[in-house]
Amino acid sequence: MHDSPTPHHPPAPSKPMDAIVALCKRRGFIYQASEIYGGLNGFWDYGPLGTLLKRNLREAWWQDVVMLPCWGRPGPDGKPVSILPVDTRIIQHPKVWEASGHVAGFNDPMVDCRLTKQRYRYDHVQVFVPASGDAGDKPLFAYISDQPSEAKQRKKAEKAHGPLSSVLLSSLPQPWARVIAPDADAPGSLTEPRQFNLMFHSFVGATASESDKVYLRPETAQGIFAQAKNVWDTNRVRVPFGIAQAGTSFRNEVTPRNYTFRSREFEQMEVEFFVVPPEHLEGDEPATSSPLDWYRFWRDWRMEWWKSVGLGSDNLQLREHDKDELAHYSQATSDIEYRFPFSAPGFGELEGVAYRGSFDLTQHQKHSGTKLEFRDTARGQTLPNGSRRGVAYVPHVIEPSAGLDRGVLAILCEAYTRDESRPSPELMKFHPRLAPIKAAVFPLIEKDGMPEVALRLHAELSRRFARLGLIETDAKQSIGKRYARMDEAGCPFCFTVDGDTLTAQTVTVRDRDSGAQQRVHLDAVPAFLSDKLGL
RNA sequence: GCGGGCGUAGCUCAGUGGUAGAGCGUCAGCCUUCCAAGCUGAACGUCGAGGGUUCGAGUCCCUUCGCCCGCUCCA
């Protein structure tokens, strides 16, 4: 999470995270996983309303990214944006993760210092020892080369031992009782090296030998890259185009924290958008757009999209990465970030949009031995018959990678509203498109024929809208209490059958956010709701 | 992984080593013509889990799990 400064945004009034968590439990949005067994660190389940909310957000992404990409808006090349979906497996060939860098980069053993709470990569820790050999009972001084600790420890070590040589910590026998950690001033504080496996693993087959070891994917992206060639070989697509996938990923986080924000099992919604490398654009026909054009297009549209599903406040920001923050293969990356109650005044990442060059496909090409070049028959030299010779290249990629569970959490936080001026202060202001409950129908009182009319209206609305979300009805207790319950669940519209309904064929519709009411003809209710849900 | 705080009803929380509590919510009935209203009643707990001390543990001790905060980590 970034504590990025926000010079142009005044700090928003913070919302109490505790109250949001309590509401989410109380109304069945989010439960702790395996709660009856004491819970499991880093895992959260969704209850009925949470499941619907999450499904609605995933569905909104699916509709707007896959089915009608970018709302039908043309890309920077003026043409419709082309996206195809895939659904790849959580478990891939282990070499996929070697190619992606996940195996090498995240299996480093670390040692901790019990005194200073510092953590060091085991293979980076070196130790000054007497050049003569035996140090007797004297302490040994550990350091990290090119860090301040090197000079500091060298000075102390020379004083203690005279001429020095240095060895790796790993060459000394454990426990390192006489070793003084790089930033400590007493010996014996280093823990034994610990492996930090950020990827979960399992075994294929029943014998569970090391050669059968597989990993649970830490991102959905690599399944896309691994199938990119199949997709372009079998689908008559042409670069630029994208492949999209939503699915579950796993990261064995060191410290799961902040409610569902950093869960060990989570769902991603990713696009790998393949574009023509810059070297194939020059003097080329047909003119198309550069990777950076596409990068900016996706970055800006993804920002708009998050606003469109209800994150319109200044709690949402776009943050372009600094040069020194970029991965070595990326020329541009930005994060779409939300100011969560627990991160404020800092922000937490919802989606990263990265221009990754050809890094991923090139890696897979190298590790698999399979050429991952796209044969672009619209480019290259024009032949006498008017066709093109074609060129082959490894496409560059723009990756908009969003966290679904983080999106849900941001929506929950943004929707949570406490208004002390209302009889029931807590309400969830979900965008109607995301609201788990789309509408409720009440009889004002449970007699005089009102329940019958309400049930008929409820049945009709259910027939028309239940595919999108719940349509509720409730006749118990006072009308205020029923409105309040719907407010808390984030239901945007309540239709109430009253005395006038029986004579004038009208009902009241109450707006969740304002509490305002208007009368609508009974027959016009479906059209009213349809309009409000943006259908 | 380290340090600190916390864990009692669905939620928020009281609870002095001596019978397990309140408010809200939930449910039922009555009442009720628009905002958690009123009246009556009901259900709901292995006090996070395991062990120990004690005649007796929600309370004291140990272990463990989980949540929150700060470090650390965050491809």
Short mmCIF file of C-alpha atoms in Angstrom, two decimals, chain A residues 115-452:
data_model
loop_
_atom_site.label_atom_id
_atom_site.label_comp_id
_atom_site.label_asym_id
_atom_site.label_seq_id
_atom_site.Cartn_x
_atom_site.Cartn_y
_atom_site.Cartn_z
CA LEU A 115 16.86 -6.86 18.49
CA THR A 116 16.37 -4.39 15.68
CA LYS A 117 13.42 -6.11 13.96
CA GLN A 118 15.29 -5.79 10.70
CA ARG A 119 14.95 -8.48 8.08
CA TYR A 120 17.74 -9.45 5.71
CA ARG A 121 18.05 -11.69 2.74
CA TYR A 122 20.00 -14.67 4.00
CA ASP A 123 22.31 -14.76 0.99
CA HIS A 124 23.11 -11.05 1.41
CA VAL A 125 24.38 -11.24 4.96
CA GLN A 126 28.17 -11.41 5.24
CA VAL A 127 30.34 -11.67 8.31
CA PHE A 128 33.77 -10.25 9.13
CA VAL A 129 36.07 -12.92 10.52
CA PRO A 130 39.73 -12.64 11.57
CA ALA A 131 42.03 -13.18 8.61
CA SER A 132 44.04 -15.40 10.93
CA GLY A 133 41.15 -17.81 11.25
CA ASP A 134 39.97 -18.49 14.75
CA ALA A 135 38.13 -15.71 16.58
CA GLY A 136 38.07 -17.51 19.89
CA ASP A 137 35.23 -16.25 22.06
CA LYS A 138 35.14 -12.82 20.45
CA PRO A 139 31.99 -11.67 18.68
CA LEU A 140 31.73 -11.67 14.90
CA PHE A 141 30.32 -8.73 12.99
CA ALA A 142 27.71 -9.24 10.29
CA TYR A 143 27.02 -6.69 7.57
CA ILE A 144 25.34 -6.08 4.27
CA SER A 145 27.77 -4.94 1.63
CA ASP A 146 27.26 -1.44 0.25
CA GLN A 147 25.08 -0.60 3.24
CA PRO A 148 26.04 1.66 6.15
CA SER A 149 26.43 -1.44 8.26
CA GLU A 150 29.50 -2.49 6.27
CA ALA A 151 31.75 0.39 7.33
CA LYS A 152 30.40 0.48 10.85
CA GLN A 153 30.90 -3.23 11.45
CA ARG A 154 34.28 -3.25 9.74
CA LYS A 155 35.55 -0.66 12.18
CA LYS A 156 34.37 -2.66 15.18
CA ALA A 157 35.64 -5.90 13.74
CA GLU A 158 39.11 -4.50 13.06
CA LYS A 159 39.29 -3.32 16.62
CA ALA A 160 38.40 -6.78 17.87
CA HIS A 161 40.27 -8.96 15.44
CA GLY A 162 42.82 -6.95 13.48
CA PRO A 163 43.10 -7.98 9.81
CA LEU A 164 39.84 -9.29 8.44
CA SER A 165 38.37 -11.42 5.78
CA SER A 166 34.68 -11.91 5.15
CA VAL A 167 32.50 -14.94 4.66
CA LEU A 168 28.84 -15.53 3.98
CA LEU A 169 26.68 -15.98 7.03
CA SER A 170 25.51 -19.24 5.51
CA SER A 171 29.05 -20.64 5.81
CA LEU A 172 29.00 -20.33 9.60
CA PRO A 173 27.43 -23.03 11.76
CA GLN A 174 24.13 -22.25 13.46
CA PRO A 175 23.10 -20.98 15.91
CA TRP A 176 24.98 -17.76 15.36
CA ALA A 177 25.34 -17.02 19.06
CA ARG A 178 28.47 -14.88 18.63
CA VAL A 179 27.33 -13.04 15.51
CA ILE A 180 26.30 -9.43 15.93
CA ALA A 181 23.59 -8.57 13.41
CA PRO A 182 24.30 -5.74 10.95
CA ASP A 183 22.34 -3.12 12.84
CA ALA A 184 22.45 -4.59 16.32
CA ASP A 185 24.93 -4.03 19.15
CA ALA A 186 24.73 -7.39 20.89
CA PRO A 187 25.37 -10.88 19.54
CA GLY A 188 22.96 -13.75 19.03
CA SER A 189 19.94 -11.86 17.71
CA LEU A 190 19.70 -13.41 14.27
CA THR A 191 16.97 -15.97 13.70
CA GLU A 192 17.51 -19.08 11.68
CA PRO A 193 16.88 -18.48 7.97
CA ARG A 194 13.26 -18.77 7.01
CA GLN A 195 11.84 -19.44 3.64
CA PHE A 196 9.20 -17.00 2.49
CA ASN A 197 7.10 -18.88 -0.02
CA LEU A 198 4.76 -16.33 -1.41
CA MET A 199 3.30 -18.94 -3.73
CA PHE A 200 1.14 -21.69 -2.31
CA HIS A 201 2.12 -25.07 -3.59
CA SER A 202 0.65 -28.51 -3.92
CA PHE A 203 1.48 -31.78 -5.61
CA VAL A 204 0.00 -33.31 -8.72
CA GLY A 205 -0.81 -36.95 -8.20
CA ALA A 206 -1.03 -38.85 -4.98
CA THR A 207 2.63 -39.46 -4.26
CA ALA A 208 3.59 -35.89 -3.40
CA SER A 209 7.18 -36.06 -4.48
CA GLU A 210 9.18 -32.91 -5.08
CA SER A 211 9.16 -33.48 -8.84
CA ASP A 212 5.36 -33.29 -8.82
CA LYS A 213 5.35 -29.90 -7.14
CA VAL A 214 2.98 -27.32 -8.61
CA TYR A 215 1.94 -23.84 -7.60
CA LEU A 216 -1.40 -22.13 -7.13
CA ARG A 217 -1.25 -19.12 -9.41
CA PRO A 218 -0.33 -15.82 -7.79
CA GLU A 219 -1.89 -13.98 -10.73
CA THR A 220 -4.23 -14.85 -13.59
CA ALA A 221 -2.05 -13.02 -16.10
CA GLN A 222 0.36 -15.86 -16.79
CA GLY A 223 -2.43 -18.17 -17.92
CA ILE A 224 -3.28 -15.54 -20.51
CA PHE A 225 0.29 -15.23 -21.72
CA ALA A 226 0.68 -18.99 -21.89
CA GLN A 227 -2.39 -19.26 -24.13
CA ALA A 228 -1.85 -16.10 -26.18
CA LYS A 229 -0.49 -18.01 -29.17
CA ASN A 230 -3.46 -20.39 -29.20
CA VAL A 231 -5.86 -17.48 -29.04
CA TRP A 232 -4.35 -15.60 -31.97
CA ASP A 233 -3.80 -18.79 -33.97
CA THR A 234 -7.42 -19.87 -33.68
CA ASN A 235 -9.54 -16.73 -33.54
CA ARG A 236 -8.89 -14.55 -36.60
CA VAL A 237 -7.79 -11.66 -34.45
CA ARG A 238 -5.20 -9.07 -35.26
CA VAL A 239 -2.98 -7.03 -32.99
CA PRO A 240 -4.05 -4.75 -31.36
CA PHE A 241 -6.39 -6.91 -29.35
CA GLY A 242 -6.76 -8.06 -25.78
CA ILE A 243 -7.39 -11.23 -23.80
CA ALA A 244 -9.34 -10.95 -20.58
CA GLN A 245 -9.77 -13.25 -17.65
CA ALA A 246 -11.32 -13.07 -14.21
CA GLY A 247 -10.35 -15.63 -11.66
CA THR A 248 -9.02 -16.59 -8.28
CA SER A 249 -5.38 -16.19 -7.34
CA PHE A 250 -3.37 -16.98 -4.24
CA ARG A 251 -0.53 -15.25 -2.47
CA ASN A 252 0.83 -16.47 0.80
CA GLU A 253 1.15 -12.96 2.18
CA VAL A 254 3.56 -12.41 5.00
CA THR A 255 1.04 -10.27 6.80
CA PRO A 256 -2.59 -10.38 5.68
CA ARG A 257 -4.03 -7.15 6.96
CA ASN A 258 -6.78 -4.62 6.65
CA TYR A 259 -9.90 -6.75 6.42
CA THR A 260 -10.16 -8.26 2.92
CA PHE A 261 -7.64 -5.85 1.38
CA ARG A 262 -4.71 -8.23 1.50
CA SER A 263 -6.25 -11.68 1.47
CA ARG A 264 -4.36 -14.82 0.68
CA GLU A 265 -7.07 -15.96 -1.71
CA PHE A 266 -8.51 -13.27 -3.92
CA GLU A 267 -10.03 -12.67 -7.31
CA GLN A 268 -8.50 -10.72 -10.15
CA MET A 269 -9.89 -9.23 -13.32
CA GLU A 270 -7.10 -8.89 -15.82
CA VAL A 271 -6.61 -7.87 -19.42
CA GLU A 272 -3.48 -8.42 -21.46
CA PHE A 273 -3.86 -6.04 -24.35
CA PHE A 274 -1.42 -6.81 -27.16
CA VAL A 275 -0.15 -3.95 -29.28
CA VAL A 276 2.24 -3.49 -32.17
CA PRO A 277 5.81 -2.87 -30.96
CA PRO A 278 7.04 0.66 -31.69
CA GLU A 279 9.73 -0.54 -34.12
CA HIS A 280 7.04 -1.90 -36.43
CA LEU A 281 5.02 1.28 -36.53
CA GLU A 282 7.42 3.60 -38.27
CA GLY A 283 6.43 4.60 -41.76
CA ASP A 284 3.89 1.87 -41.62
CA GLU A 285 0.49 1.52 -43.18
CA PRO A 286 -2.11 1.27 -41.91
CA ALA A 287 -1.23 3.90 -39.34
CA THR A 288 -1.99 2.74 -35.89
CA SER A 289 -1.29 3.80 -32.37
CA SER A 290 1.81 3.40 -30.28
CA PRO A 291 1.96 1.31 -27.12
CA LEU A 292 2.06 4.47 -25.06
CA ASP A 293 -1.11 5.72 -26.76
CA TRP A 294 -2.82 2.49 -25.78
CA TYR A 295 -1.39 2.65 -22.30
CA ARG A 296 -2.87 6.10 -21.76
CA PHE A 297 -6.16 5.00 -23.30
CA TRP A 298 -6.51 2.08 -20.95
CA ARG A 299 -5.32 3.97 -17.91
CA ASP A 300 -7.80 6.77 -18.42
CA TRP A 301 -10.70 4.55 -19.32
CA ARG A 302 -10.17 2.23 -16.36
CA MET A 303 -10.21 5.29 -14.12
CA GLU A 304 -13.50 6.37 -15.67
CA TRP A 305 -14.89 2.88 -15.23
CA TRP A 306 -14.25 2.80 -11.50
CA LYS A 307 -15.97 6.15 -11.23
CA SER A 308 -18.93 4.78 -13.17
CA VAL A 309 -19.55 2.01 -10.65
CA GLY A 310 -19.73 4.39 -7.74
CA LEU A 311 -16.22 5.45 -6.78
CA GLY A 312 -16.73 8.99 -7.96
CA SER A 313 -15.43 10.83 -4.93
CA ASP A 314 -11.96 12.22 -4.41
CA ASN A 315 -11.16 9.02 -2.53
CA LEU A 316 -10.20 7.67 -5.96
CA GLN A 317 -6.99 8.74 -7.58
CA LEU A 318 -4.74 7.87 -10.46
CA ARG A 319 -1.08 7.67 -9.54
CA GLU A 320 1.59 7.46 -12.19
CA HIS A 321 4.65 5.54 -11.02
CA ASP A 322 7.94 7.37 -10.70
CA LYS A 323 10.81 6.25 -12.92
CA ASP A 324 12.61 4.58 -10.03
CA GLU A 325 9.46 2.73 -9.08
CA LEU A 326 9.04 1.05 -12.46
CA ALA A 327 9.93 -2.55 -13.03
CA HIS A 328 12.95 -2.80 -15.32
CA TYR A 329 10.83 -3.94 -18.28
CA SER A 330 8.12 -1.32 -17.88
CA GLN A 331 8.16 2.08 -19.49
CA ALA A 332 5.02 3.28 -17.78
CA THR A 333 2.81 2.06 -14.97
CA SER A 334 0.06 3.69 -13.01
CA ASP A 335 -2.10 2.64 -10.12
CA ILE A 336 -5.74 3.40 -9.63
CA GLU A 337 -5.95 3.84 -5.91
CA TYR A 338 -8.65 4.25 -3.32
CA ARG A 339 -8.33 5.99 0.01
CA PHE A 340 -9.65 3.30 2.35
CA PRO A 341 -10.53 4.22 5.93
CA PHE A 342 -7.62 2.06 7.11
CA SER A 343 -5.16 3.54 4.63
CA ALA A 344 -6.12 7.20 4.98
CA PRO A 345 -4.58 9.58 4.42
CA GLY A 346 -2.72 7.12 2.16
CA PHE A 347 -4.22 5.09 -0.64
CA GLY A 348 -4.46 1.41 -1.49
CA GLU A 349 -4.19 -0.06 -4.97
CA LEU A 350 -7.34 -1.21 -6.78
CA GLU A 351 -5.92 -1.70 -10.23
CA GLY A 352 -2.54 -1.39 -11.87
CA VAL A 353 -2.21 -0.43 -15.51
CA ALA A 354 1.23 -1.31 -16.82
CA TYR A 355 2.99 -1.10 -20.13
CA ARG A 356 5.12 -4.23 -19.84
CA GLY A 357 6.78 -4.20 -23.24
CA SER A 358 7.31 -7.72 -24.57
CA PHE A 359 8.78 -8.96 -21.31
CA ASP A 360 6.25 -11.67 -20.47
CA LEU A 361 5.88 -13.21 -23.92
CA THR A 362 9.63 -13.12 -24.44
CA GLN A 363 10.17 -14.90 -21.14
CA HIS A 364 7.68 -17.61 -22.06
CA GLN A 365 9.21 -17.89 -25.51
CA LYS A 366 12.59 -18.46 -23.91
CA HIS A 367 11.46 -20.95 -21.27
CA SER A 368 9.05 -22.91 -23.44
CA GLY A 369 11.08 -22.94 -26.63
CA THR A 370 7.91 -22.01 -28.51
CA LYS A 371 7.90 -18.98 -30.75
CA LEU A 372 5.40 -16.46 -29.52
CA GLU A 373 5.54 -14.15 -32.48
CA PHE A 374 2.40 -12.79 -34.02
CA ARG A 375 2.36 -12.94 -37.83
CA ASP A 376 0.89 -9.59 -38.79
CA THR A 377 -0.29 -9.92 -42.38
CA ALA A 378 -1.38 -6.29 -42.54
CA ARG A 379 2.19 -5.04 -42.33
CA GLY A 380 5.45 -5.29 -44.18
CA GLN A 381 6.36 -4.71 -47.74
CA THR A 382 3.56 -4.38 -50.31
CA LEU A 383 3.80 -7.14 -52.89
CA PRO A 384 3.06 -6.73 -56.64
CA ASN A 385 -0.35 -8.29 -56.20
CA GLY A 386 -1.26 -5.65 -53.58
CA SER A 387 -1.06 -7.88 -50.56
CA ARG A 388 1.44 -7.45 -47.77
CA ARG A 389 4.44 -9.58 -47.11
CA GLY A 390 3.61 -9.60 -43.40
CA VAL A 391 5.90 -9.22 -40.42
CA ALA A 392 6.36 -11.31 -37.31
CA TYR A 393 6.93 -9.80 -33.93
CA VAL A 394 6.46 -10.47 -30.25
CA PRO A 395 3.65 -8.08 -29.34
CA HIS A 396 4.01 -5.57 -26.59
CA VAL A 397 1.42 -5.62 -23.85
CA ILE A 398 -0.62 -3.20 -21.79
CA GLU A 399 -1.89 -4.85 -18.63
CA PRO A 400 -4.87 -3.43 -16.76
CA SER A 401 -5.01 -5.71 -13.72
CA ALA A 402 -7.77 -5.12 -11.20
CA GLY A 403 -8.53 -6.65 -7.84
CA LEU A 404 -12.15 -7.74 -7.59
CA ASP A 405 -12.19 -8.21 -3.84
CA ARG A 406 -10.44 -4.90 -3.37
CA GLY A 407 -13.01 -3.32 -5.65
CA VAL A 408 -15.79 -4.76 -3.52
CA LEU A 409 -14.11 -3.45 -0.40
CA ALA A 410 -13.74 0.01 -1.90
CA ILE A 411 -17.39 -0.02 -2.97
CA LEU A 412 -18.42 -1.03 0.54
CA CYS A 413 -16.31 1.71 2.10
CA GLU A 414 -17.48 4.34 -0.36
CA ALA A 415 -21.13 3.32 0.03
CA TYR A 416 -21.06 3.36 3.81
CA THR A 417 -22.72 6.54 4.98
CA ARG A 418 -23.62 7.73 8.41
CA ASP A 419 -26.15 10.54 8.54
CA GLU A 420 -27.14 11.47 12.07
CA SER A 421 -30.02 13.56 10.80
CA ARG A 422 -31.84 10.45 9.68
CA PRO A 423 -33.94 8.29 11.97
CA SER A 424 -31.74 5.37 10.95
CA PRO A 425 -28.27 6.83 10.50
CA GLU A 426 -26.47 4.02 8.67
CA LEU A 427 -27.02 3.41 4.97
CA MET A 428 -25.14 1.92 2.04
CA LYS A 429 -25.24 4.13 -1.03
CA PHE A 430 -24.53 1.50 -3.66
CA HIS A 431 -24.79 2.45 -7.29
CA PRO A 432 -28.07 0.85 -8.50
CA ARG A 433 -26.07 -1.26 -10.95
CA LEU A 434 -24.16 -2.88 -8.09
CA ALA A 435 -26.83 -2.95 -5.40
CA PRO A 436 -27.51 -6.55 -4.32
CA ILE A 437 -31.15 -5.69 -3.66
CA LYS A 438 -32.58 -3.74 -6.58
CA ALA A 439 -35.95 -2.86 -5.10
CA ALA A 440 -38.39 -3.64 -2.31
CA VAL A 441 -42.17 -3.61 -2.30
CA PHE A 442 -44.08 -2.93 0.92
CA PRO A 443 -47.69 -2.67 1.93
CA LEU A 444 -47.87 0.42 4.14
CA ILE A 445 -49.91 -1.55 6.64
CA GLU A 446 -50.75 -5.20 6.70
CA LYS A 447 -54.48 -4.93 5.97
CA ASP A 448 -57.13 -3.30 3.79
CA GLY A 449 -56.02 -5.20 0.71
CA MET A 450 -52.56 -3.64 0.59
CA PRO A 451 -50.60 -6.87 1.11
CA GLU A 452 -52.31 -8.46 -1.88
#
